[in-house]
């Protein structure tokens, strides 16, 4: 068949030449999508039995699929068969209920449906006029989520005051990743600082300094370089167990004062709510108090833990948000909305659009020039944009706040079950207090006749667990210690999967210790 050809110049079907190509033939669309839906449903039914981490070697796929593109067409069922036989065995199954390695990539029936419909419509909503529904749906979905998070009205694009229809100064945009949210706010903060300095162009860039804790995601440091900040002026402030690895406001103040004394200009502070390594929470309110004295932009990266803040019992983690300049969170991590969906809100949208807007002649239109709309292209790096707002709206409209809160609380409860199990076994320790649904744990320093170091034992535990295919965990380093991360949150997880993983951890640890004494 054509999809199995090894020579792209052979086996050209007569039908391929004689018939007109209709890529959106209605019958084909219906047939292909029905087949794809069956494939997806079968995948979700079987994913629990699949190895979480595949046992394939680099380059495996090229050995299973032809390396040259096919010239002739193939029946769609052949394409699906190759997908099932070659691609699925090489998948790291993030949808598995036995996936505990990283913060989750959650999904739901409503999100999948929204993604499917948005892909089928295939709109490019760079301006309001290019697709009014796409722009207004995104604004509505962002305003809904902002209200669930109890963000102040100043962040809402459709803010209504006094019964009128006046728009607020704030606004939001859905981006692909947190990296983009940090990058665009860095650019806006950079330009604002340069204007305050009276710098001509970027001549003053070498004087700008930015700040974050050493637990902040590497995304921040990468985005700083992309935005043109001098690497010598990017401050990574050390954290420790005394603040549960959150940013110490006193150290931040010391760093900013030192920079001012050296002739630098504090420009941007990134506070994190739920760091990747340990789920540490930086004190937002205290950070804003300090940054305000230097007129520095404060951004809150709540990519993972922001979702939990729709629950009243977790909302205090972002107290002080009414005074920050921007905040972002990613519903694709923990709020049942598939990749990619990072929500960014800014208190003054004009500061963002002032740095990012473009106005080519071919995109000019009456709506944009009237000032009655915000063209979302001017709040992101690129111009083209997908219909991301649809799936987020469909998730909130379909499930409602109560079910989304129930999902968060269930994951937190399962993580507590795991944490309690770890604490009850005197061979282990919880390294940092649990926040949300991540448990950082390790085998304790080894005693007696063990012939391996504690790092060797923990690394061996992780590698053995992952080789089984029955669980997938990841590691980090906290306070110089090699630590295992157990992140609860896969959309298909139940308490039985958490308990099963713990039993596997205990059994494997016993084997490692027995073998360690025999070495």
Coordinates of C-alpha atoms in Angstrom, one line a residue, residues 19 54 68 90 104 164 183 188 190 240 242 259 288 293 311-312 348 358 360 374 380 439 457 488 505:
X19 CA -10.0 11.8 -9.1
X54 CA 8.1 3.0 27.1
X68 CA 10.6 8.6 2.6
X90 CA 6.7 4.6 22.1
X104 CA 0.0 16.6 35.4
X164 CA -22.5 50.6 32.9
X183 CA 8.5 36.6 28.1
X188 CA 6.6 45.1 28.8
X190 CA 11.8 46.2 30.2
X240 CA 16.4 27.3 52.2
X242 CA 13.9 28.1 56.9
X259 CA 21.9 46.7 42.7
X288 CA 4.9 43.4 46.1
X293 CA 9.6 50.8 46.4
X311 CA -11.0 26.5 46.0
X312 CA -11.5 29.0 48.9
X348 CA -2.9 47.4 32.7
X358 CA 1.7 45.7 15.3
X360 CA 0.2 46.6 9.3
X374 CA -8.6 44.5 22.0
X380 CA 1.5 37.8 22.4
X439 CA 5.0 14.9 47.8
X457 CA 19.8 4.2 46.9
X488 CA -0.8 13.3 42.0
X505 CA 7.8 1.7 46.3

